[in-house]
mmCIF file of C-alpha atoms (C1' of nucleotides) in Angstrom:
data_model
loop_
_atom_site.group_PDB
_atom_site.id
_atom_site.type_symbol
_atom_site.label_atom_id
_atom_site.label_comp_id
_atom_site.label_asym_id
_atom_site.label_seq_id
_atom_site.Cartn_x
_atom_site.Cartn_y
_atom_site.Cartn_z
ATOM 1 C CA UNK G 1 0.563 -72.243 -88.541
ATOM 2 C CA UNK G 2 -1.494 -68.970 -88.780
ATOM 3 C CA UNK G 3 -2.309 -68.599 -92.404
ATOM 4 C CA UNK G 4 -1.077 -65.335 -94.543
ATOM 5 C CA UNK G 5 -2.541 -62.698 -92.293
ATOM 6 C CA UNK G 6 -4.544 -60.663 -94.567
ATOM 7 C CA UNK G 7 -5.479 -56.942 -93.497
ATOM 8 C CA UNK G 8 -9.036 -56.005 -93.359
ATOM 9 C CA UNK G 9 -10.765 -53.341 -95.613
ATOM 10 C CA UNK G 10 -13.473 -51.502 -94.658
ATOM 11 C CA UNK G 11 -15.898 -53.635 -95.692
ATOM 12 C CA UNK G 12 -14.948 -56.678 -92.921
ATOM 13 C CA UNK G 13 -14.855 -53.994 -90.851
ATOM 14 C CA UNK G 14 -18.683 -53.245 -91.168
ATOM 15 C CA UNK G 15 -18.826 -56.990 -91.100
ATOM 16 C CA UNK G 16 -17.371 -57.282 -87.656
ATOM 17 C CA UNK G 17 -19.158 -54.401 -86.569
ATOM 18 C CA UNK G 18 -22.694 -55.915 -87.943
ATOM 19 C CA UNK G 19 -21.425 -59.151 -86.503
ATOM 20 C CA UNK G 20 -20.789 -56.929 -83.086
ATOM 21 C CA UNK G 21 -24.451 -55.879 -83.259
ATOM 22 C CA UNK G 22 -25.706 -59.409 -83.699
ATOM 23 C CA UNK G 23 -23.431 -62.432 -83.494
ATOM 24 C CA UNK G 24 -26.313 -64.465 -84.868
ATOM 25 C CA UNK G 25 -27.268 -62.862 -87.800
ATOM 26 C CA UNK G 26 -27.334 -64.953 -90.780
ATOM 27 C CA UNK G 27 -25.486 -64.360 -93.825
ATOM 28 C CA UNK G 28 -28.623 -62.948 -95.544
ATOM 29 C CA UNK G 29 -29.059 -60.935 -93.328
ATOM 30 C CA UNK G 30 -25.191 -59.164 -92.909
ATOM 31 C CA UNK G 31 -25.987 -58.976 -97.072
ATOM 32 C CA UNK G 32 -29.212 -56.579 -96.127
ATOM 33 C CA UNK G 33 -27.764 -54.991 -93.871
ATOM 34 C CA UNK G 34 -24.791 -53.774 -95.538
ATOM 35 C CA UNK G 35 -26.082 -53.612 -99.112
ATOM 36 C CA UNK G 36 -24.041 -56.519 -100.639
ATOM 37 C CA UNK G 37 -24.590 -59.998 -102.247
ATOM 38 C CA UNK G 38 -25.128 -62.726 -100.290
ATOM 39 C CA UNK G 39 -22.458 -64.350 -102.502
ATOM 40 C CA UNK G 40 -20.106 -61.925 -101.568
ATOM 41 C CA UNK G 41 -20.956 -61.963 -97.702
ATOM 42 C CA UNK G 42 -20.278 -65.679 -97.561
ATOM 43 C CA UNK G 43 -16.668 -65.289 -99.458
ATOM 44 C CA UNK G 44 -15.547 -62.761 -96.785
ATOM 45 C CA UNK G 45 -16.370 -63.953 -93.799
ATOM 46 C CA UNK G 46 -15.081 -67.275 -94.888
ATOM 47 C CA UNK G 47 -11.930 -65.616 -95.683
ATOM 48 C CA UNK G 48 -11.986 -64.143 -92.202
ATOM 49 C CA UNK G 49 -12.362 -67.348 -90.352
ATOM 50 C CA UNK G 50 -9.440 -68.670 -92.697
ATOM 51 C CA UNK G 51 -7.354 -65.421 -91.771
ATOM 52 C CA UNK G 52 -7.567 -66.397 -88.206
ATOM 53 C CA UNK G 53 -9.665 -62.917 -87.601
ATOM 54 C CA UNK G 54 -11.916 -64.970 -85.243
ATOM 55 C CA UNK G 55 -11.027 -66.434 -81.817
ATOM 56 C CA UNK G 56 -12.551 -69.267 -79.605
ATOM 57 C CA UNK G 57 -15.504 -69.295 -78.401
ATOM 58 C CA UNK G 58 -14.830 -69.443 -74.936
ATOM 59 C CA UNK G 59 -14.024 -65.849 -75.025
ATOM 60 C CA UNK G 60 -17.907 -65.520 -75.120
ATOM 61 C CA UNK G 61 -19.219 -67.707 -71.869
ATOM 62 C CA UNK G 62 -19.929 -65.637 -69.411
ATOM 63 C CA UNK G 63 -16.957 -67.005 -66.415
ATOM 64 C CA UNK G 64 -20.226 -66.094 -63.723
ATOM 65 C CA UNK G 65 -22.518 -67.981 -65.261
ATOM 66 C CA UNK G 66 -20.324 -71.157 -64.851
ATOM 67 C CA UNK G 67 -20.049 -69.719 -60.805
ATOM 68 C CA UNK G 68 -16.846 -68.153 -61.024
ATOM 69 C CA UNK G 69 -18.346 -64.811 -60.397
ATOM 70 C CA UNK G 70 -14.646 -63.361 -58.902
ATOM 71 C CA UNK G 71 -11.450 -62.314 -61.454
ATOM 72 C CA UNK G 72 -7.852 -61.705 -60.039
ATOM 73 C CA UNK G 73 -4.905 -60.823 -61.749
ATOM 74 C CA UNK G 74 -1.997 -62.294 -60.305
ATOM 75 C CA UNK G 75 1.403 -61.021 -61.148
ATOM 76 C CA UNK G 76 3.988 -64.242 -61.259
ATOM 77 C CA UNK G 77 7.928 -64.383 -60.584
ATOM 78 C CA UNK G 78 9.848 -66.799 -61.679
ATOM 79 C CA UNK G 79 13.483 -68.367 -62.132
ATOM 80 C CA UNK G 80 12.857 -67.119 -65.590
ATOM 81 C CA UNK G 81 14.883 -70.244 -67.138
ATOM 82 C CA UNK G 82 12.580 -72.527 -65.876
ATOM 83 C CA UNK G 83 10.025 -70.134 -67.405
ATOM 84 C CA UNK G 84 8.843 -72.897 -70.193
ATOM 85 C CA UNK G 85 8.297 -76.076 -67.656
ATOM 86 C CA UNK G 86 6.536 -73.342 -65.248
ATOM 87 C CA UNK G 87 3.751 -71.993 -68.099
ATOM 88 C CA UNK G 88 3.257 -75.786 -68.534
ATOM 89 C CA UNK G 89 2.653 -76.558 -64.988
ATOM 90 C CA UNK G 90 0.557 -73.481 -64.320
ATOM 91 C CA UNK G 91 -1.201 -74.669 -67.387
ATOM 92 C CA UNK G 92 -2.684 -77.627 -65.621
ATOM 93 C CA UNK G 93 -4.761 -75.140 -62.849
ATOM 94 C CA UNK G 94 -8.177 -74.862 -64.070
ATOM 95 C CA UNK G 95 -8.761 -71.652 -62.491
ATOM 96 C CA UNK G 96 -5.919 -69.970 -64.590
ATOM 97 C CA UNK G 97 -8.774 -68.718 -67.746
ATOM 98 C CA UNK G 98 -4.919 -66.612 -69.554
ATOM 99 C CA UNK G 99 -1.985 -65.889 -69.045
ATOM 100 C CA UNK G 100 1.126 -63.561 -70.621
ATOM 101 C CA UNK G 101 4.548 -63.390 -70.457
ATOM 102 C CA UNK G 102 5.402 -60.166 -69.470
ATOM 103 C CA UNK G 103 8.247 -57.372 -70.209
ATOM 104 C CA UNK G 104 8.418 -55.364 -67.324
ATOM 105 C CA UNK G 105 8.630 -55.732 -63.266
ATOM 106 C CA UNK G 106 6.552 -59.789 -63.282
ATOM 107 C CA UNK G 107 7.656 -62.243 -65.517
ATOM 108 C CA UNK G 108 3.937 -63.197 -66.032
ATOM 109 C CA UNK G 109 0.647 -62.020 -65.621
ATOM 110 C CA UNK G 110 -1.982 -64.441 -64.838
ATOM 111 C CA UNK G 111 -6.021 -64.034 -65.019
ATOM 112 C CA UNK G 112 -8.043 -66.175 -62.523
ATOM 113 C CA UNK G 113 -11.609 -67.014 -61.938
ATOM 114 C CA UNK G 114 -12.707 -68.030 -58.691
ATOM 115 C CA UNK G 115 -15.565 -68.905 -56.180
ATOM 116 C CA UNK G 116 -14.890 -66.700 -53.932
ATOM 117 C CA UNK G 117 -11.873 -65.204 -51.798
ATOM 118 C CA UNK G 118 -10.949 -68.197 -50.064
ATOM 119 C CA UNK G 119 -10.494 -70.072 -53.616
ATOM 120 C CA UNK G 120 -8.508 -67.218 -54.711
ATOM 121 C CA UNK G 121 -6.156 -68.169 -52.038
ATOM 122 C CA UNK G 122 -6.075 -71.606 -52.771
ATOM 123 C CA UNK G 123 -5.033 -71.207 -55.695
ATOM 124 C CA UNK G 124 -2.685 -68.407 -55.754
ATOM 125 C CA UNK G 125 -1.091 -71.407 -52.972
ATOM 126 C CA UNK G 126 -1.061 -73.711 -56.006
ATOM 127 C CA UNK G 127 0.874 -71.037 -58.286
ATOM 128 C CA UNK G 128 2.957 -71.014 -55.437
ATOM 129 C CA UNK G 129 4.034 -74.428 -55.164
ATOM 130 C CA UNK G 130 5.340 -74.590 -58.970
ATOM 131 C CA UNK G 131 8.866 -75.071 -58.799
ATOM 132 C CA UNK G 132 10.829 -71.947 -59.909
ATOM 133 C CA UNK G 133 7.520 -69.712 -58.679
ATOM 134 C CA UNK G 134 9.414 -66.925 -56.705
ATOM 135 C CA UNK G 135 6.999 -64.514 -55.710
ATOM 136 C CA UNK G 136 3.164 -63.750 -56.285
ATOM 137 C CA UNK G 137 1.144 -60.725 -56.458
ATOM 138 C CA UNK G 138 -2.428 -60.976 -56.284
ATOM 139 C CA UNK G 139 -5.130 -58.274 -57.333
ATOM 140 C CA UNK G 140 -8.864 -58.908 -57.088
ATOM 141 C CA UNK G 141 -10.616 -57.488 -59.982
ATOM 142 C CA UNK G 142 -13.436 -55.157 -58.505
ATOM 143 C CA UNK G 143 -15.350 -54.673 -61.066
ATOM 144 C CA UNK G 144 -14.890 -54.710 -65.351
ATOM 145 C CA UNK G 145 -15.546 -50.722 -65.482
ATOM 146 C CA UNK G 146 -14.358 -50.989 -69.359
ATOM 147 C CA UNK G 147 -16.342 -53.924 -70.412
ATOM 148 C CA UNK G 148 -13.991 -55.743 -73.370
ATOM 149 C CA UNK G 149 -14.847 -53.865 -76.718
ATOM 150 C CA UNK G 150 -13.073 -53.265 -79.860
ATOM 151 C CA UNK G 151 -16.173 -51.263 -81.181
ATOM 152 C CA UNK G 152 -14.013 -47.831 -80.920
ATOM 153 C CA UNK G 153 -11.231 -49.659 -82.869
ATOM 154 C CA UNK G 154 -14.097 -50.217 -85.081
ATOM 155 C CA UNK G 155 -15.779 -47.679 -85.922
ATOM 156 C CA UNK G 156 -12.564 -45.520 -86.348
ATOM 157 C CA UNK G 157 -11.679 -47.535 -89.504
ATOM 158 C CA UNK G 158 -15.778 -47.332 -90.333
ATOM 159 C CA UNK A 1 -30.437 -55.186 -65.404
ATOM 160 C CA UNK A 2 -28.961 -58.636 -65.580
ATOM 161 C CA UNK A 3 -31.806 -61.150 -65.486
ATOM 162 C CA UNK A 4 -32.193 -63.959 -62.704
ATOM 163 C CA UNK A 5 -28.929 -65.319 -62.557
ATOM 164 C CA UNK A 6 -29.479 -69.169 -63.327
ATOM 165 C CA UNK A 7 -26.683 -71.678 -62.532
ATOM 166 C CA UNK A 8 -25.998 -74.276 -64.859
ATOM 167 C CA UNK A 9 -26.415 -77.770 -64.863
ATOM 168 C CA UNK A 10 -24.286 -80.881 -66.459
ATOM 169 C CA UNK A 11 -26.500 -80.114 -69.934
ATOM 170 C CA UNK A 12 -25.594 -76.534 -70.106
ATOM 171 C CA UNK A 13 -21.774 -77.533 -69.727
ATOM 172 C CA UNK A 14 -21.841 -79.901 -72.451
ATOM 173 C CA UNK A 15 -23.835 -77.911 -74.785
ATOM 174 C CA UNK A 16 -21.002 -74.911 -73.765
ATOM 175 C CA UNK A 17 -18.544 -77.691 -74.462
ATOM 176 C CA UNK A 18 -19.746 -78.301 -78.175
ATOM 177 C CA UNK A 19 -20.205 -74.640 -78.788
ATOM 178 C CA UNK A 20 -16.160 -74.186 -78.026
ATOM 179 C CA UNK A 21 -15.593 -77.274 -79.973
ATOM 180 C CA UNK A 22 -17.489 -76.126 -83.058
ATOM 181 C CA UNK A 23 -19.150 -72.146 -82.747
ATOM 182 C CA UNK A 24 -21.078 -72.970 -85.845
ATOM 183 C CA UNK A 25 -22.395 -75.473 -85.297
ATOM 184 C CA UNK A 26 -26.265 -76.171 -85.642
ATOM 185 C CA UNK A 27 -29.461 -76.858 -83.081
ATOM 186 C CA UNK A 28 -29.668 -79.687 -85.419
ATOM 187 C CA UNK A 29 -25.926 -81.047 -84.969
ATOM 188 C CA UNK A 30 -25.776 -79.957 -81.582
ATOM 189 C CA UNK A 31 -28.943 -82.107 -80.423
ATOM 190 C CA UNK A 32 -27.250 -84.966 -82.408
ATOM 191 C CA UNK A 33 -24.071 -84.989 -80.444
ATOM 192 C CA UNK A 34 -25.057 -84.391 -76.621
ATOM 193 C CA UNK A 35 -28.309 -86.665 -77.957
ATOM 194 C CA UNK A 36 -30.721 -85.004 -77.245
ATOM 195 C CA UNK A 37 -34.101 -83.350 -78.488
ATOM 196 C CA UNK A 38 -33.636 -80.391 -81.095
ATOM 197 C CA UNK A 39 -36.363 -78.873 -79.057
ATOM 198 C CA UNK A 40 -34.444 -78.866 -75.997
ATOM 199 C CA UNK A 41 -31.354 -77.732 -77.246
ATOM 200 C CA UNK A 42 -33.193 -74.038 -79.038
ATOM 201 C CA UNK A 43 -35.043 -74.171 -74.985
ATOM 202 C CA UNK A 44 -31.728 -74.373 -72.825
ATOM 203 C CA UNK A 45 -30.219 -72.676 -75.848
ATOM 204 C CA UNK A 46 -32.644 -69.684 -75.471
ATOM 205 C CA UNK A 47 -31.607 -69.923 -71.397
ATOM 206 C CA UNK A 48 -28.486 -69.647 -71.756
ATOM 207 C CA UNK A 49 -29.041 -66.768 -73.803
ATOM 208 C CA UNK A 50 -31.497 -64.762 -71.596
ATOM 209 C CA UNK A 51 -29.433 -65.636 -68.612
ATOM 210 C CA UNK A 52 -26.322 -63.852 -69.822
ATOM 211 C CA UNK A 53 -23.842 -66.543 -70.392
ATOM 212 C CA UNK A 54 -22.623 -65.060 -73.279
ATOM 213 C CA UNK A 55 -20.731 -62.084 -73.888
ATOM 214 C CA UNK A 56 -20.620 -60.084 -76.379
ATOM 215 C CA UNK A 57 -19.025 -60.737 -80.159
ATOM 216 C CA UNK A 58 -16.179 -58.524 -79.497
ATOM 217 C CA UNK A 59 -14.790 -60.756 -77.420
ATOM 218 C CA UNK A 60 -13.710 -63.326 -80.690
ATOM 219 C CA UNK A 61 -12.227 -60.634 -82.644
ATOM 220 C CA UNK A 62 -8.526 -61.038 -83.201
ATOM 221 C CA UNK A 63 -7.146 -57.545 -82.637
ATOM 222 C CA UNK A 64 -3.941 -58.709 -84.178
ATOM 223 C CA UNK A 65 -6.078 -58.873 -88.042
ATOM 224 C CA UNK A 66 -7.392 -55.128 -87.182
ATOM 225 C CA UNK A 67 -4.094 -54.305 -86.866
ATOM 226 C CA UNK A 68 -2.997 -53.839 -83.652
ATOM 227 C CA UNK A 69 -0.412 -56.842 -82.696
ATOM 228 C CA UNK A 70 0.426 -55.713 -79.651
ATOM 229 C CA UNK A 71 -0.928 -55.921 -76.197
ATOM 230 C CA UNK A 72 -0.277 -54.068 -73.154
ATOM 231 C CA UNK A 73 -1.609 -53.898 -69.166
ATOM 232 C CA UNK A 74 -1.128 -50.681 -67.754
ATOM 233 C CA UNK A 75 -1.804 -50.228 -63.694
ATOM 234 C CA UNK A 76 -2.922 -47.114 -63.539
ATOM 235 C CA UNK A 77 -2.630 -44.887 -59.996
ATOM 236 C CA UNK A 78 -5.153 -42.555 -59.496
ATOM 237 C CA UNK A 79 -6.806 -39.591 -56.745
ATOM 238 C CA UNK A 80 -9.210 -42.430 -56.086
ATOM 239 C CA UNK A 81 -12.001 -39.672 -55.329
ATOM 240 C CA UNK A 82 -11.591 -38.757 -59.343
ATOM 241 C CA UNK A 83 -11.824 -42.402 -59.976
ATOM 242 C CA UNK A 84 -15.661 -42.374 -61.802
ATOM 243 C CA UNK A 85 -14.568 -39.375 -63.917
ATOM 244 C CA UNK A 86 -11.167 -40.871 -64.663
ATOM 245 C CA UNK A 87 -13.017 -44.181 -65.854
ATOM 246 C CA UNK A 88 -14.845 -41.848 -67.958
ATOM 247 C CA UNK A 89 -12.428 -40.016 -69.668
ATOM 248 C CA UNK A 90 -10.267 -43.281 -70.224
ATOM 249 C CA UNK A 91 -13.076 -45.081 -72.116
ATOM 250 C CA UNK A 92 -12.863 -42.173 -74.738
ATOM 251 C CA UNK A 93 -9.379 -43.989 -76.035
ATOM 252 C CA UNK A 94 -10.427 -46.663 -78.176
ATOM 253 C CA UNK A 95 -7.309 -48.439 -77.965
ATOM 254 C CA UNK A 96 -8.225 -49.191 -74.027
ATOM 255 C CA UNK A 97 -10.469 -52.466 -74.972
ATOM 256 C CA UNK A 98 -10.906 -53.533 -71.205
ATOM 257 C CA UNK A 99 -10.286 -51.964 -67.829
ATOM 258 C CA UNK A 100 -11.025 -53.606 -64.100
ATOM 259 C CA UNK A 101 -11.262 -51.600 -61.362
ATOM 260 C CA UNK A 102 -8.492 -53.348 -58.691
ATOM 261 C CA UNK A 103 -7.933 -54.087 -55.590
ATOM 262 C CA UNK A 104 -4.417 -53.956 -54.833
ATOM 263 C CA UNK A 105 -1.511 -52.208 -55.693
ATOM 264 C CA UNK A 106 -2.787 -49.885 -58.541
ATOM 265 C CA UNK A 107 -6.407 -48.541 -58.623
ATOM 266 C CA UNK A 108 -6.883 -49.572 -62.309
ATOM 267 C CA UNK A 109 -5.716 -52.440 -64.432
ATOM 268 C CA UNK A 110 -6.092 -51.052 -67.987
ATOM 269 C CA UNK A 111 -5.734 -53.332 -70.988
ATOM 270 C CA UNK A 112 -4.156 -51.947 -74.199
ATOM 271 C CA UNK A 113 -3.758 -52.691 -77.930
ATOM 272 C CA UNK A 114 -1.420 -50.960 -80.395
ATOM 273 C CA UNK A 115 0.437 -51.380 -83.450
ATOM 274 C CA UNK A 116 3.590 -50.834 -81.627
ATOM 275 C CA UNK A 117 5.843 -49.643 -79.113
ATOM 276 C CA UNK A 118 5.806 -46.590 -80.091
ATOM 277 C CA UNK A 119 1.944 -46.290 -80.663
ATOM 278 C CA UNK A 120 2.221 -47.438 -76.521
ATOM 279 C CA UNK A 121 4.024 -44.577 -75.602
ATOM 280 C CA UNK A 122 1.480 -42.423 -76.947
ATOM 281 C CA UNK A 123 -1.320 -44.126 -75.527
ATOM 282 C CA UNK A 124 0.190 -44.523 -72.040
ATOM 283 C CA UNK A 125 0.435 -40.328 -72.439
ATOM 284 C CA UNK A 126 -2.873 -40.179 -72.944
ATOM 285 C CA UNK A 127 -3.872 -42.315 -70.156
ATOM 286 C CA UNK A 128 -1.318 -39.883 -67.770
ATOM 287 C CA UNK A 129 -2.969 -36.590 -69.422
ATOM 288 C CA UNK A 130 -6.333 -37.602 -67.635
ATOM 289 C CA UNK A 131 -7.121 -35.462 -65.078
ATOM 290 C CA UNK A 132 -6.739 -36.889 -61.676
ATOM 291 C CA UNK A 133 -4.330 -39.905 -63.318
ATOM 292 C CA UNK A 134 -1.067 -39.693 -60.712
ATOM 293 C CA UNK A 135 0.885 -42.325 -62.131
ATOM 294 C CA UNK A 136 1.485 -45.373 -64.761
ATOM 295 C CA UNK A 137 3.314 -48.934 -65.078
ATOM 296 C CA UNK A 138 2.997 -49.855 -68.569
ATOM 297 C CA UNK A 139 4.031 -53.931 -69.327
ATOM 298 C CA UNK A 140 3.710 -55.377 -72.680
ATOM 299 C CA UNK A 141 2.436 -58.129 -73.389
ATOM 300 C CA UNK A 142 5.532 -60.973 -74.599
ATOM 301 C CA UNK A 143 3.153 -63.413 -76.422
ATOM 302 C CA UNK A 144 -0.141 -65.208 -74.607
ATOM 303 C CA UNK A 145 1.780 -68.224 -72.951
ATOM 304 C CA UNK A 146 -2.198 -69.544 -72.231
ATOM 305 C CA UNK A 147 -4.789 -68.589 -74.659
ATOM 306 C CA UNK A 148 -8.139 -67.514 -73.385
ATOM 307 C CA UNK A 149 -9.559 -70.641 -72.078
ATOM 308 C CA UNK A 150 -12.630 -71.949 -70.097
ATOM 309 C CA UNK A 151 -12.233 -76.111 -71.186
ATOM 310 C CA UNK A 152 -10.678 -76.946 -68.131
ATOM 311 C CA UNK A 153 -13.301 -75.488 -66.141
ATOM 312 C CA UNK A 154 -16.165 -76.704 -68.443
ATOM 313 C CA UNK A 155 -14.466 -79.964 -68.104
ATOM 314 C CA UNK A 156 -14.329 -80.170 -64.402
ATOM 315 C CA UNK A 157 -18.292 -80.350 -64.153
ATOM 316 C CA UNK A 158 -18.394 -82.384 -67.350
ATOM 317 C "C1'" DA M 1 -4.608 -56.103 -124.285
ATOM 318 C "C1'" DA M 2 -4.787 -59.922 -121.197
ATOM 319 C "C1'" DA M 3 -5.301 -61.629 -116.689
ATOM 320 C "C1'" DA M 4 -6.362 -61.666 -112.096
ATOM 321 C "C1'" DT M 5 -9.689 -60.045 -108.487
ATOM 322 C "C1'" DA M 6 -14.108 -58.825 -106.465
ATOM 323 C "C1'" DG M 7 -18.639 -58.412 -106.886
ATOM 324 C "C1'" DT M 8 -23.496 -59.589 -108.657
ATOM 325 C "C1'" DG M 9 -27.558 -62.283 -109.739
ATOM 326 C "C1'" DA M 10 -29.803 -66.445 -110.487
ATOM 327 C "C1'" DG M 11 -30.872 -71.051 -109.405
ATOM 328 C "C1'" DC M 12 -31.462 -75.371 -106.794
ATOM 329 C "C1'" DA M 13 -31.479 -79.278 -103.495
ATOM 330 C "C1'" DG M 14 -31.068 -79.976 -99.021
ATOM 331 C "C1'" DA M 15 -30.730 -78.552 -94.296
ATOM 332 C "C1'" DG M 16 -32.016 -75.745 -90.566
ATOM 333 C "C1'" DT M 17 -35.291 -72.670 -88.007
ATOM 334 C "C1'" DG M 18 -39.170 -71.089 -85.482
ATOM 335 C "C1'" DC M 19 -43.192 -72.358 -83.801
ATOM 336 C "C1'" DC M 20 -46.967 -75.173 -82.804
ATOM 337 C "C1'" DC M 21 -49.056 -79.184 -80.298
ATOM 338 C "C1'" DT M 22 -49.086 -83.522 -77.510
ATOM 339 C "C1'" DA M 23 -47.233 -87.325 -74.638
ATOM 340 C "C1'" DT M 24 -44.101 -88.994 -71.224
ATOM 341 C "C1'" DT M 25 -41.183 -88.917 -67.306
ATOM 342 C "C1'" DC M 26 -39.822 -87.412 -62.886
ATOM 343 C "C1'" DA M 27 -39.313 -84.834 -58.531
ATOM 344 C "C1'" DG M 28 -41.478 -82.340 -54.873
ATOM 345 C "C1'" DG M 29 -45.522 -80.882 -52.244
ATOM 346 C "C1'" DC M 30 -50.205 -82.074 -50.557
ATOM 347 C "C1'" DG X 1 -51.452 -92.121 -53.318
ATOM 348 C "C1'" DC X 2 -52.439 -87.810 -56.109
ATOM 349 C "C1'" DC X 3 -51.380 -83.391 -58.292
ATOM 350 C "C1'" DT X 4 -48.473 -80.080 -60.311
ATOM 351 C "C1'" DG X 5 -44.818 -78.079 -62.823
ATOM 352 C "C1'" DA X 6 -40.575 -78.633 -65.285
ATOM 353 C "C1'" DA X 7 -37.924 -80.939 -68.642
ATOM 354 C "C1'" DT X 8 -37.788 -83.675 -72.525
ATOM 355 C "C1'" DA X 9 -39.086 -86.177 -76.776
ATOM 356 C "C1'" DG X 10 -41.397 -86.498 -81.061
ATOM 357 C "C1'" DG X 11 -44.137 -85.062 -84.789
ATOM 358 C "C1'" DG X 12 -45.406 -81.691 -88.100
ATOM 359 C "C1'" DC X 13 -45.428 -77.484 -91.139
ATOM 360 C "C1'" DA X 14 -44.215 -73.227 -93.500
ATOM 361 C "C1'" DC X 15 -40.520 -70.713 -94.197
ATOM 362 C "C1'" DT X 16 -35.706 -69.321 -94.463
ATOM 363 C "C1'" DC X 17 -30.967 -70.139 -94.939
ATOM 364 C "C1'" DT X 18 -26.985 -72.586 -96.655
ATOM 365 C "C1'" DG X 19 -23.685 -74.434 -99.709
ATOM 366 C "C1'" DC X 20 -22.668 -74.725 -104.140
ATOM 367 C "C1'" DT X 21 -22.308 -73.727 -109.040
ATOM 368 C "C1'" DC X 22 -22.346 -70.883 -113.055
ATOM 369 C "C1'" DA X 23 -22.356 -66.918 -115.999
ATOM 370 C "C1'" DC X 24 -21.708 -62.013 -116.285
ATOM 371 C "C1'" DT X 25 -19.747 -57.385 -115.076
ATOM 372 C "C1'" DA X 26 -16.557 -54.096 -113.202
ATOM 373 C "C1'" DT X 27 -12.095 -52.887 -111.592
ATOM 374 C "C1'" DT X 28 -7.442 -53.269 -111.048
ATOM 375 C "C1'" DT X 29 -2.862 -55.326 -112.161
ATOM 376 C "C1'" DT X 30 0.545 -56.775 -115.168
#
DNA sequence: AAAATAGTGAGCAGAGTGCCCTATTCAGGC
DNA sequence: GCCTGAATAGGGCACTCTGCTCACTATTTT
């Protein structure tokens, strides 16, 4: 399914990082910028999107803008045999934006966007109801004081 | 900082909808599909845009091809007085890509990347060498059991 | 030495962009 | 009913970018 993952040199690095600085930069332009052919530009970011470097693009809407202004992580026990029909059924809530199965005190951890606190609780009651749910543990995100980057990760191969 | 925070209408979701579908894809191609004007897809376009629905590029970079396969949460427990300073001193480890401030349990939920377990043990030392960190609950990351998704919401107002 | 790999430079037809202007429709306020 | 502003459609124009191909040059591998 994923193709031959293929480790990137320092050059796609400065590509993502360019890329970073300006999603929508054009291909001539990443060229300019980092003093290569536009030939050559073209070959390696296709050979990125075949590499599976690049993810969907939902990771990119804004969850606020679509009026889910609240995150919550909710920590999920389970019968853990039932573990595979349970990521299916939890699957099917709208409000659940990830989740991962987890080593360590939950079986999985589950992100949520909601309106507001009284949506939170509705649906934590949903998580709830799926047969072989044991036990929930909600946490409202505050506030994102680490905003998601990989620029450090970045620039320390740059 | 953030401009006026505009909500979006049916249009908006379906042009969100085609961007997930296809993150390449045109003004051109996009007008064709959701039929309608080029010239209103560059205006909401350039809305959407200015209103901060989208997050930065960052977000669609596979940290698996930089070479860091693993993820890891980390609740962090903290003098909450030394919380700014801690939040500080945490975002100087690059391998810390996203941290939410919490309400809850821990003070912090800190998410992680790393080539592997060991490479987690370091980093979780790190975190507990901060000054004014009190205590840690590291739990990797099994596999993402639901990818990073916003469909089912974009969907629901569809 | 031969072969694979990555990069460059050039070229070209077609597509896309940014920006302009105008006309139409429609909802809300007067 | 009338006016206004917002949203959209449609046309046009200069310019840029894309996708593709080909030939040539390093550089590394075998």
């Amino acid at each position: 399914m994923f193709c031959t993952m293929y480790s990137l040199d320092k050059t796609d690095t400065k590509l993502l990082q360019a890329l970073s600085a300006d999603p929508r930069s054009t291909f001539v332009a990443l060229a300019d910028t980092l003093g290569l052919s536009r030939n050559t530009v073209q070959a390696r970011m296709k050979r990125l999107e075949d590499s599976g470097a690049f993810l969907g693009f939902d990771r990119r809407i804004n969850p606020a803008a679509l009026g889910y202004p609240l995150t919550a992580f909710i920590e999920v026990h389970v019968q853990q045999k039932r573990l595979a029909q349970i990521v299916i059924d939890l699957a099917l809530i709208p409000e659940i934006v990830q989740a991962h199965g987890m080593s360590g005190q939950a079986d999985l951890l589950v992100r949520v966007v909601c309106t507001d606190a009284a949506d939170l609780f509705r649906i934590d009651g949903t998580i709830l109801a799926c047969d072989g749910v044991e036990r929930t543990e909600t946490s409202l995100a505050m506030g994102e004081v680490i905003p998601y980057r990989l620029t450090p990760l970045l620039d320390r191969r740059g």
